[in-house]
Structure formats: structure tokens, C-alpha cells
PDB file of C-alpha atoms and ligand atoms in Angstrom:
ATOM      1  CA  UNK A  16    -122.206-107.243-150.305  1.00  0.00           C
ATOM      2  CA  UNK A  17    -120.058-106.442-153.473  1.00  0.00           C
ATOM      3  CA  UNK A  18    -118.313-109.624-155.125  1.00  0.00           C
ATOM      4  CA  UNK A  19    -114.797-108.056-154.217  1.00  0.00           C
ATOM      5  CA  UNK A  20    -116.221-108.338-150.593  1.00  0.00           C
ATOM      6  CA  UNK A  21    -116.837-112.278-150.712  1.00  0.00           C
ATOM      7  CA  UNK A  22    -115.072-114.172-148.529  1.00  0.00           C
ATOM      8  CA  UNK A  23    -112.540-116.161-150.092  1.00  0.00           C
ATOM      9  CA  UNK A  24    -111.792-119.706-148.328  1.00  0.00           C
ATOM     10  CA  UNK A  25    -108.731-119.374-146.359  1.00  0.00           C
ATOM     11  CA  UNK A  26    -105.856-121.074-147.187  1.00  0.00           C
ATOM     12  CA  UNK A  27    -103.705-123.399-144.698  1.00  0.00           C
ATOM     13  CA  UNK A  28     -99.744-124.684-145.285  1.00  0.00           C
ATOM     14  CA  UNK A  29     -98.068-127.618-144.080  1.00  0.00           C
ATOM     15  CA  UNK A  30     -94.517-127.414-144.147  1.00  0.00           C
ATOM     16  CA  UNK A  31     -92.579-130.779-144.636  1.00  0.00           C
ATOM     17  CA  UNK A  32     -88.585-130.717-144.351  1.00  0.00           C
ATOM     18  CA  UNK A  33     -87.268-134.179-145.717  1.00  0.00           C
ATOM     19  CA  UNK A  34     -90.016-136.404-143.812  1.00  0.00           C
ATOM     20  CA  UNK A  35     -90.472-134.254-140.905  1.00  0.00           C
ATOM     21  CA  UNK A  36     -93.219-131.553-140.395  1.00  0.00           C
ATOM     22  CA  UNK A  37     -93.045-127.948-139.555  1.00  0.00           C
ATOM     23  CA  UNK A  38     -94.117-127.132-135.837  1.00  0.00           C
ATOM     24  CA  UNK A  39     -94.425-123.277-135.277  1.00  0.00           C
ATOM     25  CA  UNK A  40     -93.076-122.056-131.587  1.00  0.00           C
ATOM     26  CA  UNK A  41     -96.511-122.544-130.439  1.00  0.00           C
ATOM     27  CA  UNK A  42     -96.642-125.972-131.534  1.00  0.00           C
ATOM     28  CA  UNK A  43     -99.148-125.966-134.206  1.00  0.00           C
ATOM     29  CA  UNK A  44     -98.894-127.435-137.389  1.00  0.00           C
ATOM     30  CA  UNK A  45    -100.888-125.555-139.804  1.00  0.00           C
ATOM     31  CA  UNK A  46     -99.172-122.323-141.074  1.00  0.00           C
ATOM     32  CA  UNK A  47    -100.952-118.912-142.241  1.00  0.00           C
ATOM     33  CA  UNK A  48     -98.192-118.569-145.076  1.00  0.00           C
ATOM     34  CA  UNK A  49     -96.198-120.241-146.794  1.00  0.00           C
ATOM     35  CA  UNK A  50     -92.491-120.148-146.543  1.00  0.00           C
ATOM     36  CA  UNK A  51     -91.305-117.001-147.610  1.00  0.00           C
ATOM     37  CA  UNK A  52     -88.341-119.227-149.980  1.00  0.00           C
ATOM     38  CA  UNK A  53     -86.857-122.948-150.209  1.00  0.00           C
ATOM     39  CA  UNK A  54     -90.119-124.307-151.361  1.00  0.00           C
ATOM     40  CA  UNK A  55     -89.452-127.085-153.684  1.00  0.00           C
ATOM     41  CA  UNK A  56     -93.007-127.427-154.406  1.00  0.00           C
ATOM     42  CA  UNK A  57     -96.456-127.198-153.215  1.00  0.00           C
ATOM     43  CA  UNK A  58     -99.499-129.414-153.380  1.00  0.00           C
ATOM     44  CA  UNK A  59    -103.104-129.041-152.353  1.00  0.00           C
ATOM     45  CA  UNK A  60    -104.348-131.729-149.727  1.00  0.00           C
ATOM     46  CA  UNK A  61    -107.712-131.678-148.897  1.00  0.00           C
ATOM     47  CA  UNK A  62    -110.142-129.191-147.105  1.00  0.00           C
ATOM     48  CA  UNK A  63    -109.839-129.188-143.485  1.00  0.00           C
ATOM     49  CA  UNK A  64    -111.729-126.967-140.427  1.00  0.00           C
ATOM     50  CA  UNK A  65    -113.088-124.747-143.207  1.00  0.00           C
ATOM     51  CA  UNK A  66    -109.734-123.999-145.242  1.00  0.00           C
ATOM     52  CA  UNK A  67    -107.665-125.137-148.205  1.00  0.00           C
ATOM     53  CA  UNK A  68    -104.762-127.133-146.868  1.00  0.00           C
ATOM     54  CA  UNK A  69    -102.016-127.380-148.773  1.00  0.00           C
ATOM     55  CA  UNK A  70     -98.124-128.958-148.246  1.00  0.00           C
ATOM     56  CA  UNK A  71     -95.251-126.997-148.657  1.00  0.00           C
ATOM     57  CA  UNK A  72     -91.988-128.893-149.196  1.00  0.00           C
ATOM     58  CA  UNK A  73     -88.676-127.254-148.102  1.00  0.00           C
ATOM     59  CA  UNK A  74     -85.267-127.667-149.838  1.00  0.00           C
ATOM     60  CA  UNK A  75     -83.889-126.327-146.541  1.00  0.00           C
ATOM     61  CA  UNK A  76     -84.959-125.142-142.914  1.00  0.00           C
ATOM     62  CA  UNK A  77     -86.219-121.379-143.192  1.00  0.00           C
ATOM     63  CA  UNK A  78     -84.663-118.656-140.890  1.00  0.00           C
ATOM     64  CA  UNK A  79     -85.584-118.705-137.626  1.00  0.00           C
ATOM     65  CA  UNK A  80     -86.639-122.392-137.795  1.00  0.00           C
ATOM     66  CA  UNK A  81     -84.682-124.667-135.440  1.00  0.00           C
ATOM     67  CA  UNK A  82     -84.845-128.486-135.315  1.00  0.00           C
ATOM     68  CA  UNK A  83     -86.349-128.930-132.110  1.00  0.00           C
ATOM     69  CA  UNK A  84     -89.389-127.871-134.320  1.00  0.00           C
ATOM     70  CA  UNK A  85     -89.532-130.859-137.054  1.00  0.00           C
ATOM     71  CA  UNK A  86     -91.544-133.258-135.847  1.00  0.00           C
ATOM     72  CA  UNK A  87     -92.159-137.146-136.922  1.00  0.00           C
ATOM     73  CA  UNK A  88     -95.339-137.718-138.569  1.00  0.00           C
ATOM     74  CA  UNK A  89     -95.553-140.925-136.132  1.00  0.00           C
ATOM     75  CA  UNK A  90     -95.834-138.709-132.911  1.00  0.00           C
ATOM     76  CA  UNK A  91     -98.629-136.255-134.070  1.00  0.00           C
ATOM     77  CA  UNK A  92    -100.769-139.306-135.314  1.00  0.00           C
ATOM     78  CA  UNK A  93    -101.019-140.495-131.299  1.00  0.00           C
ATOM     79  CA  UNK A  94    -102.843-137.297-130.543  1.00  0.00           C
ATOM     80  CA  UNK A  95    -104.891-137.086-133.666  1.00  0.00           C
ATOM     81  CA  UNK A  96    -108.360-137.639-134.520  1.00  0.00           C
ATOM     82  CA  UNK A  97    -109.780-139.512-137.120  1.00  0.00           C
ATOM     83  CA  UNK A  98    -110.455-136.233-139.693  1.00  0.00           C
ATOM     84  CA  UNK A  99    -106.877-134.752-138.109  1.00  0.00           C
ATOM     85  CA  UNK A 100    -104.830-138.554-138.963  1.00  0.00           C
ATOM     86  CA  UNK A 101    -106.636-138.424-142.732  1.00  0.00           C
ATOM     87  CA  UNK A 102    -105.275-134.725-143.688  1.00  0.00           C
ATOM     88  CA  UNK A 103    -101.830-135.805-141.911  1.00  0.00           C
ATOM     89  CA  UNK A 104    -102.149-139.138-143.769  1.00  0.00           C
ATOM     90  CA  UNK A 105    -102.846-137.735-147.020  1.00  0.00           C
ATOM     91  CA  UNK A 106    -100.381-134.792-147.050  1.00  0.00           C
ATOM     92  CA  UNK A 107     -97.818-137.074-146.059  1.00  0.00           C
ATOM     93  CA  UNK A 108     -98.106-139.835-148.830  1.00  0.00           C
ATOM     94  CA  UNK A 109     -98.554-137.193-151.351  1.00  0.00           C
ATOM     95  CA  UNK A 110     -95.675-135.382-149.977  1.00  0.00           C
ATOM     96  CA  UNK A 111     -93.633-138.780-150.106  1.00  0.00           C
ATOM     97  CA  UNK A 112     -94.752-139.628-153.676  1.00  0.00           C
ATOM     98  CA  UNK A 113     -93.802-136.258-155.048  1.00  0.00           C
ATOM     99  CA  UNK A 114     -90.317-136.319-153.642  1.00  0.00           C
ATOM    100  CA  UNK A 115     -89.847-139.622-155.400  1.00  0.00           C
ATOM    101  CA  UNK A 116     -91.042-139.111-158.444  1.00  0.00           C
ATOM    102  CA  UNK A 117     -89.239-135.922-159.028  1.00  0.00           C
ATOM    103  CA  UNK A 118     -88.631-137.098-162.616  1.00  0.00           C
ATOM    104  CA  UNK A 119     -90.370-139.385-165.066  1.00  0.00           C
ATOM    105  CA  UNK A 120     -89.992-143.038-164.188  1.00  0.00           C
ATOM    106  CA  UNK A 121     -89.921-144.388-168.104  1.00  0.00           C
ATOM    107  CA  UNK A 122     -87.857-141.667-169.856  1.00  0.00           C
ATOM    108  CA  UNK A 123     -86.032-139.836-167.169  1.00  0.00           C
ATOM    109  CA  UNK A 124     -87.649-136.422-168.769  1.00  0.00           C
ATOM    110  CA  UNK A 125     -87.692-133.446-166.018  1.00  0.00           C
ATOM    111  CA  UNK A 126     -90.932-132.068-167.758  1.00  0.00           C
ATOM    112  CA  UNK A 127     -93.342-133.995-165.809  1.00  0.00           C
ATOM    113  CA  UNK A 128     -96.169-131.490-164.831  1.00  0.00           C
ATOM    114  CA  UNK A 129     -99.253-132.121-162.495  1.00  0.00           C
ATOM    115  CA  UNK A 130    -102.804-132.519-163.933  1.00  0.00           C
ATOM    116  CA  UNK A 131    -106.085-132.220-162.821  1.00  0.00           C
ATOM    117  CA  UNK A 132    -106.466-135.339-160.325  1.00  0.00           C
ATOM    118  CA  UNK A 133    -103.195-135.156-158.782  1.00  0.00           C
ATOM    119  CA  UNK A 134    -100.718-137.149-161.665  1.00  0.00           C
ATOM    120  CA  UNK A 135     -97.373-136.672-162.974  1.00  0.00           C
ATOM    121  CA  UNK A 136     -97.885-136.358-166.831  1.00  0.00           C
ATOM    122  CA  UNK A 137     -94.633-136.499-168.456  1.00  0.00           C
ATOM    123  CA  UNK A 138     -95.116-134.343-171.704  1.00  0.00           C
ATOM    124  CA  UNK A 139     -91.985-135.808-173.538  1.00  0.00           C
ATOM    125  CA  UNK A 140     -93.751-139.292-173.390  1.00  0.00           C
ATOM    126  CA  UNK A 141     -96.979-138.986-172.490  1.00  0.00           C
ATOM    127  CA  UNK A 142     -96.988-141.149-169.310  1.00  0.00           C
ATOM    128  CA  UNK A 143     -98.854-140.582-166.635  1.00  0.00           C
ATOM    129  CA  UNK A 144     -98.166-141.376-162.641  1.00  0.00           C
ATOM    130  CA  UNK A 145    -100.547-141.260-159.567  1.00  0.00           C
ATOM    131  CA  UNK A 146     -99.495-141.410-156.120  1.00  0.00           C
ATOM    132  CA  UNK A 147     -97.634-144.755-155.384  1.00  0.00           C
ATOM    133  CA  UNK A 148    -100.628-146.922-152.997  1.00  0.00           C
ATOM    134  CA  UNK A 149     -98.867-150.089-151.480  1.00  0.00           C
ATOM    135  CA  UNK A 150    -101.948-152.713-150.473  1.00  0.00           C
ATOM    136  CA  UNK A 151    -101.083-154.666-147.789  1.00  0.00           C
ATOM    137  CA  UNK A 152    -103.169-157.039-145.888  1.00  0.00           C
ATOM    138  CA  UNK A 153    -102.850-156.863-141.966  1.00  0.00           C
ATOM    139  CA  UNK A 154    -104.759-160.245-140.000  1.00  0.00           C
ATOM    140  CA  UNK A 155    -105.597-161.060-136.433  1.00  0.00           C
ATOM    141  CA  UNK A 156    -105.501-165.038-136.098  1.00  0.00           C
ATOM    142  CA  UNK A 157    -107.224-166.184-133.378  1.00  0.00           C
ATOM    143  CA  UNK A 158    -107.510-169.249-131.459  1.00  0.00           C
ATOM    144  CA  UNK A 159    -110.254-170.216-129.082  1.00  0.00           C
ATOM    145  CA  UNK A 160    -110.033-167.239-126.616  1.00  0.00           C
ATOM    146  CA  UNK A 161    -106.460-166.450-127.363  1.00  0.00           C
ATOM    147  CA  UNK A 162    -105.244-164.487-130.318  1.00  0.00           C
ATOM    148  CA  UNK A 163    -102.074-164.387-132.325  1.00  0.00           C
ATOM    149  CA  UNK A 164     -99.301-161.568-131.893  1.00  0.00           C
ATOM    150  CA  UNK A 165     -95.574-161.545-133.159  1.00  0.00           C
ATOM    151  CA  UNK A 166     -92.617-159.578-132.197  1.00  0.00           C
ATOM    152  CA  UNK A 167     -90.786-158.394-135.548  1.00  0.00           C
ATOM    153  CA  UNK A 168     -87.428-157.177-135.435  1.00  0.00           C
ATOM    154  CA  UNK A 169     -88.370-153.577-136.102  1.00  0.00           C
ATOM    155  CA  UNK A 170     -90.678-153.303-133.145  1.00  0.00           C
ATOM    156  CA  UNK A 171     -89.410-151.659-129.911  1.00  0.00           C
ATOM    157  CA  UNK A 172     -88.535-154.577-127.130  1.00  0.00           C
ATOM    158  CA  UNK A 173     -91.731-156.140-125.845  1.00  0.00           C
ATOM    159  CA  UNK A 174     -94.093-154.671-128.332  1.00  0.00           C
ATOM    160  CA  UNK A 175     -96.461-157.614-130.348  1.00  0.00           C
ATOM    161  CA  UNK A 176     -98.335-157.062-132.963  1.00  0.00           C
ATOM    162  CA  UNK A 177    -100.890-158.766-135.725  1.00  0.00           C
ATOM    163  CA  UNK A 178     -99.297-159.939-138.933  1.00  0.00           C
ATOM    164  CA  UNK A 179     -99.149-158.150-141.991  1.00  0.00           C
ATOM    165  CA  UNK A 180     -97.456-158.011-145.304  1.00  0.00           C
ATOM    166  CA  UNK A 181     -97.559-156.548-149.269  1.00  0.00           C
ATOM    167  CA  UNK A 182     -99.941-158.310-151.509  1.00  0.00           C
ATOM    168  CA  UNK A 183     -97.643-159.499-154.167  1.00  0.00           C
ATOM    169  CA  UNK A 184     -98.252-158.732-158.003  1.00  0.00           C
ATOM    170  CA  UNK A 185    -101.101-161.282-159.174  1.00  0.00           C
ATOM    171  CA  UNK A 186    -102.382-162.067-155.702  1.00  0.00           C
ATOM    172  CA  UNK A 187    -105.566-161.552-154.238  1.00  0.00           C
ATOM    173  CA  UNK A 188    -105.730-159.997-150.749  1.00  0.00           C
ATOM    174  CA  UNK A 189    -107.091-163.625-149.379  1.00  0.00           C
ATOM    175  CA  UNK A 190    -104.317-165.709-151.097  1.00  0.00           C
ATOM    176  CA  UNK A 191    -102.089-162.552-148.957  1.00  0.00           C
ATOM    177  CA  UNK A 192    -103.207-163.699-146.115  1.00  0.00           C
ATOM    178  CA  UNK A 193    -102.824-167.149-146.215  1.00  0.00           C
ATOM    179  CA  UNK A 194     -99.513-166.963-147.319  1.00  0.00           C
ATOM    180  CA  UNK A 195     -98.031-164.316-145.244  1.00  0.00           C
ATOM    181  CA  UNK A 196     -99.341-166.322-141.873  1.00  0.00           C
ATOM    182  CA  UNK A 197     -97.443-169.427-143.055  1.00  0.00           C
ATOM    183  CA  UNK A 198     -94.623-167.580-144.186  1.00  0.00           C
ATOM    184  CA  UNK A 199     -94.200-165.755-141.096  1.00  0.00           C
ATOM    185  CA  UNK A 200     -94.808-168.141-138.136  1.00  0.00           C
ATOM    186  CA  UNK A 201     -95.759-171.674-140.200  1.00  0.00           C
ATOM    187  CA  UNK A 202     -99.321-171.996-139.668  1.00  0.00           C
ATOM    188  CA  UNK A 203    -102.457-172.767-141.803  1.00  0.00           C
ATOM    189  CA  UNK A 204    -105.759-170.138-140.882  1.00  0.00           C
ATOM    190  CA  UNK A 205    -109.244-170.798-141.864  1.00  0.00           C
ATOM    191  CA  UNK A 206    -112.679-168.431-141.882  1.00  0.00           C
ATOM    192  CA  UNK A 207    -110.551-165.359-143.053  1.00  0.00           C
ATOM    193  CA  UNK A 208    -113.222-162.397-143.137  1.00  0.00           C
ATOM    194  CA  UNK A 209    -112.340-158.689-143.896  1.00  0.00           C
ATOM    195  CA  UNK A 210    -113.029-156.592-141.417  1.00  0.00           C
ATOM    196  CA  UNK A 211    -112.126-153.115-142.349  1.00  0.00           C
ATOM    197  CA  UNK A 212    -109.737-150.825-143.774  1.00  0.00           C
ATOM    198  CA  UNK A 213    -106.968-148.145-143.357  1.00  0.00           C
ATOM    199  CA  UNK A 214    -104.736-145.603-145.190  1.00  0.00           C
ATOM    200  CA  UNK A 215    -101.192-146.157-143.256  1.00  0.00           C
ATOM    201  CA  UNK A 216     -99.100-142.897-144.253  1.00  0.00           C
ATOM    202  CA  UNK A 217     -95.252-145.214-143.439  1.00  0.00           C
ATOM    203  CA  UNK A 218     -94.878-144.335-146.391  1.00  0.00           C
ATOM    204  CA  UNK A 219     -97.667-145.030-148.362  1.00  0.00           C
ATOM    205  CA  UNK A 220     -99.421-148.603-147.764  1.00  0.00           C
ATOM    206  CA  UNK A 221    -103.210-149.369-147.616  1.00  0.00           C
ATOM    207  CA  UNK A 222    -104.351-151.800-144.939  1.00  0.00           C
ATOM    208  CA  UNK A 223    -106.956-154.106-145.369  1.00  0.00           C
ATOM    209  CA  UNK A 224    -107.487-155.252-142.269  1.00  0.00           C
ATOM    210  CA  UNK A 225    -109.013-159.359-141.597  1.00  0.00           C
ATOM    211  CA  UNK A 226    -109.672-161.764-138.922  1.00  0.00           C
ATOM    212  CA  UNK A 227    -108.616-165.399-139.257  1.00  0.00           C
ATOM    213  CA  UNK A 228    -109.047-168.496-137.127  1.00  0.00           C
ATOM    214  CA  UNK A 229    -106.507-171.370-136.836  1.00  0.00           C
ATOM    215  CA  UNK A 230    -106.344-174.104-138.263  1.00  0.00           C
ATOM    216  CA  UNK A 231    -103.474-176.467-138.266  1.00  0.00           C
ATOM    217  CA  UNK A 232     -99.431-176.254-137.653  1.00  0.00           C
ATOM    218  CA  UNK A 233     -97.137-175.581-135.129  1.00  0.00           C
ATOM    219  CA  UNK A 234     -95.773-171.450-134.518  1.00  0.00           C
ATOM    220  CA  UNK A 235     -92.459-171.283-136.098  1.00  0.00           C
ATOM    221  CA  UNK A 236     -91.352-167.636-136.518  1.00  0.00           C
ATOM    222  CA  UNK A 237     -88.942-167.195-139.698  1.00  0.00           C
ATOM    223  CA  UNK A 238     -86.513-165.770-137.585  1.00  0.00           C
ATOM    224  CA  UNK A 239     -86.180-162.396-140.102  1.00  0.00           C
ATOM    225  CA  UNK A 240     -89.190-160.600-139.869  1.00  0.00           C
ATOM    226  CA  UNK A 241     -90.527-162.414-137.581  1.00  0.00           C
ATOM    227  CA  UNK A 242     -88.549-163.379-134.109  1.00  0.00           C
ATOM    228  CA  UNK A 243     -91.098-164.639-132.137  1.00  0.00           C
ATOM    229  CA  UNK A 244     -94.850-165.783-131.683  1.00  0.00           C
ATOM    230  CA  UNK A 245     -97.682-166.436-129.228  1.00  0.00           C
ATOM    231  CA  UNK A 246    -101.327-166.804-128.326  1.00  0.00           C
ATOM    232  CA  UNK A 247    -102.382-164.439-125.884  1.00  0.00           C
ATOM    233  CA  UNK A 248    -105.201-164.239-123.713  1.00  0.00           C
ATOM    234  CA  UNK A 249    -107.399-160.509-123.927  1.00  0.00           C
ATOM    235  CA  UNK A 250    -106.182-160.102-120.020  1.00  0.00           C
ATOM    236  CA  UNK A 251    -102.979-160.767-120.792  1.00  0.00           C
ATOM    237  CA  UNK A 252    -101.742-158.795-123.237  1.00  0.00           C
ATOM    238  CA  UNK A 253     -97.903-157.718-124.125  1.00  0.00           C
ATOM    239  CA  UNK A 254     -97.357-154.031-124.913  1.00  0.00           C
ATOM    240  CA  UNK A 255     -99.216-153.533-128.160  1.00  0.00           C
ATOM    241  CA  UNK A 256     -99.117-150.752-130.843  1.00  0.00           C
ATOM    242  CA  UNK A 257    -100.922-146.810-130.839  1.00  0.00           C
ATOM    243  CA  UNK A 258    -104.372-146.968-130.612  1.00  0.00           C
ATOM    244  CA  UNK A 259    -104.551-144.904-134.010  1.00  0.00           C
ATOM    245  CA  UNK A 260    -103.049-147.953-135.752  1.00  0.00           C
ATOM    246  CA  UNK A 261    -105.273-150.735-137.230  1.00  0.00           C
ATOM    247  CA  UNK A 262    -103.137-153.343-136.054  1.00  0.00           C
ATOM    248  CA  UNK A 263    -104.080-152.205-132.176  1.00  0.00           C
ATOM    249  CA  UNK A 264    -108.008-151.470-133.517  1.00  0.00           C
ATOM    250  CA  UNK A 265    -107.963-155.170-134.417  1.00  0.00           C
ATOM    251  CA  UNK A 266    -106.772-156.478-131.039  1.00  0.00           C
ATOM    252  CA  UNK A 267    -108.807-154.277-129.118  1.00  0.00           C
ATOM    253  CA  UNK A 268    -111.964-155.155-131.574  1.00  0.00           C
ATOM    254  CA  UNK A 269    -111.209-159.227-130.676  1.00  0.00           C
ATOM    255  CA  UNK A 270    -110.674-157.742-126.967  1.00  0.00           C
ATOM    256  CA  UNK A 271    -114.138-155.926-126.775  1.00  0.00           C
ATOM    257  CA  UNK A 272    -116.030-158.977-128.110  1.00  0.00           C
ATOM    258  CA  UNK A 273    -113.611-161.583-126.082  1.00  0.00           C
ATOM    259  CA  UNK A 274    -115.317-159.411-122.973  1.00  0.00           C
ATOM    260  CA  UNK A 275    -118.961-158.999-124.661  1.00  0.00           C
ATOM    261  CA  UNK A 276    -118.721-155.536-125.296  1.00  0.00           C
ATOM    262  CA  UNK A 277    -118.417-155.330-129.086  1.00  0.00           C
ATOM    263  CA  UNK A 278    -120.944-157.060-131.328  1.00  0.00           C
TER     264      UNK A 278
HETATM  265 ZN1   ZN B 324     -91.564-139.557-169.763  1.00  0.00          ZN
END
């Protein structure tokens, strides 16, 4: 075969609009082209089913486009597998970072130009940015059989969830922990072990996910975040977050062994 006959690896486009993604009228996500204008810039993502995915960001909705076909990032993540929810994950956060950062953060400079590994160099003052990555530490306290879930006040009505929270500048994930449980609903936890991780694309936070136990205090939600507490028992759970979420993997991971069949 001649080298002008070697198949090149096909190239795939995302199209983001604001924080919304591009469906096309059959409902799939990854486009053959790119858009034809209104691309404010475009950013390669990873390799996915054998092509070269990249994200397209639009200044505004191309012809023949309507808004019935923008789509949350939140809703396609439900359906998603694990390789489908790290492209998503990853085009989205780098999608988010680059509308941001649009300019350089210490001198204001419009010349900031993209190297190698995915930074912002600024060439009037040499600094460089990477993708903003928030670490945040998300726990499951347990007690005895039952564990701990919260309602905050951005949840739907009913929903419960595990705690979670930034890691502060100067803290280590542990001392994150600690401090968001008492902050949150007033408790002290012992036996805090990691368990695992996850990249959370809303908009750009890492999870490091733990298990706790209790150990003293009385619940006491802070009535901000926070409007109300409880143990639960596994076969009595409240509504609970997507399975895709590592909040829910938690629960159902303290579930499974609660019932002997994890671990
Ligand atoms: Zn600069």
C-alpha cells in the first residue's frame, strides 16, 4: 500500500454551546465535522472508539441547530459507561477551564497560547496555567449498621447524600475530612480510610472518596449547606444520587458489604 494510502486516524468533534453539548437529530454526540463557523476554539480530548476526539466550542448555535438539541452534561453521564463518563468528563473540564481562562490571570495579556501538555503560556509574562483541578474529599460515616446521609439545600426534595467538601489551602485530605463532618452536622469520626477516587466534571473537582466511623457528638446540621441529617439503615434508604456518581458508589459499596456481598 503506498504511504498516501495509509489510513489516517479519524477524527471526532464535540460541540459545546456555553455548558451544554451538541446532540445531532439522531441524538448522538460525536460529530464527523466540525462546525462549519462560530468556533471559538478547539481542543483535543483524548482518543476514544479508535478516533481523535476533539471539543469544539461555539460562540453561537450553528444553522439548523435548535435548542431542543443542547443537552446537560449531567443527563448523558446517567447513560454512560465508565470509558464514555471519562471522555465526557475530560472534554468538559477542559472545555470549562478554557472558557475561563480566556486571558492571562497575572497580566491580563490576550497572547496566551497553548503548549504541548495542554497549558496556557502567556508569552508577555511567561506564566504558565493548567487546567483548574478542585480536590475535594467526599466521606461515608457510618455507624454500627447504619450510615450517615444529609440533605443539602441544592439537592432535589428527598434526595440524601454522603458529605463532601474542598480541601482548603494547607490541608491534608484527612484533616478535610474531619473538619468538613464537624462542620457540617457537628460530629467527631474515627478510622477514616480512603477508599477510592473520581474525576467529577461540575465543573472541575476531584473526589477522593473515604469511609469513616463515628465517634462522638450529637447530628447538628449547619442549617446552610447542610439542612438535615440521619443514620440510615441499607434497607431503608432515602432517594440517593446517579449510580455514576461516587457519592451513590460509596453507599451502595457500604450496602453490598452491610448484605455480605462486597468484600
Ligand atoms: Zn501574562
Amino acid at each position: 500500500m503506498p504511504l498516501t494510502m495509509e489510513r489516517q486516524v479519524e477524527q471526532r468533534f464535540l460541540w459545546f454551546f456555553e455548558d451544554l453539548l451538541v446532540c445531532d437529530q439522531k441524538g448522538a454526540l460525536l460529530f464527523e465535522e466540525p462546525p462549519s463557523k462560530d468556533e471559538m476554539f478547539r481542543l483535543p480530548v483524548a482518543e476514544y472508539l479508535g478516533f481523535h476526539i476533539y471539543l469544539c466550542s461555539l460562540a453561537h448555535l450553528p444553522e439548523g441547530v435548535d435548542e431542543q438539541s443542547l443537552t446537560p452534561l449531567r443527563s448523558l453521564l446517567v447513560e454512560a459507561d465508565s470509558e464514555r463518563f471519562n471522555l465526557l468528563s475530560r472534554a468538559a473540564q477542559l472545555h470549562t477551564w478554557h472558557r475561563n481562562h480566556q486571558y492571562c490571570s497575572r497580566c491580563g495579556s490576550d497572547r496566551v497560547e497553548h503548549g504541548y501538555d495542554l497549558a496556557a503560556h502567556c508569552q508577555a509574562c511567561d506564566y504558565r496555567q493548567y487546567p483548574r483541578i478542585s480536590p475535594c474529599i467526599i466521606v461515608l460515616v457510618t455507624k454500627g449498621e447504619r450510615c450517615l446521609l444529609a440533605h443539602a439545600s441544592h439537592f432535589p426534595e428527598g434526595r440524601y447524600s454522603t458529605l463532601a467538601g474542598f480541601i482548603e489551602a494547607g490541608e491534608s485530605a484527612e484533616e478535610a475530612v474531619r473538619r468538613e463532618v464537624m462542620e457540617e452536622v457537628g460530629i467527631e469520626i474515627k478510622n477514616i480510610r480512603y477508599w477510592r477516587s473520581q474525576s467529577w466534571p461540575f465543573p472541575h473537582s476531584l473526589m477522593l472518596g473515604y469511609f469513616a466511623e463515628y465517634k462522638s457528638g450529637v447530628l447538628k446540621p449547619d442549617g446552610k449547606e447542610i439542612l438535615a441529617a440521619d443514620w440510615w439503615s441499607p434497607d431503608q434508604l432515602p432517594d440517593l444520587p446517579p449510580s455514576f456518581a461516587i457519592s451513590r458508589q460509596l453507599i451502595d459499596h457500604f450496602v453490598g458489604q452491610s448484605l455480605g456481598q462486597v468484600g
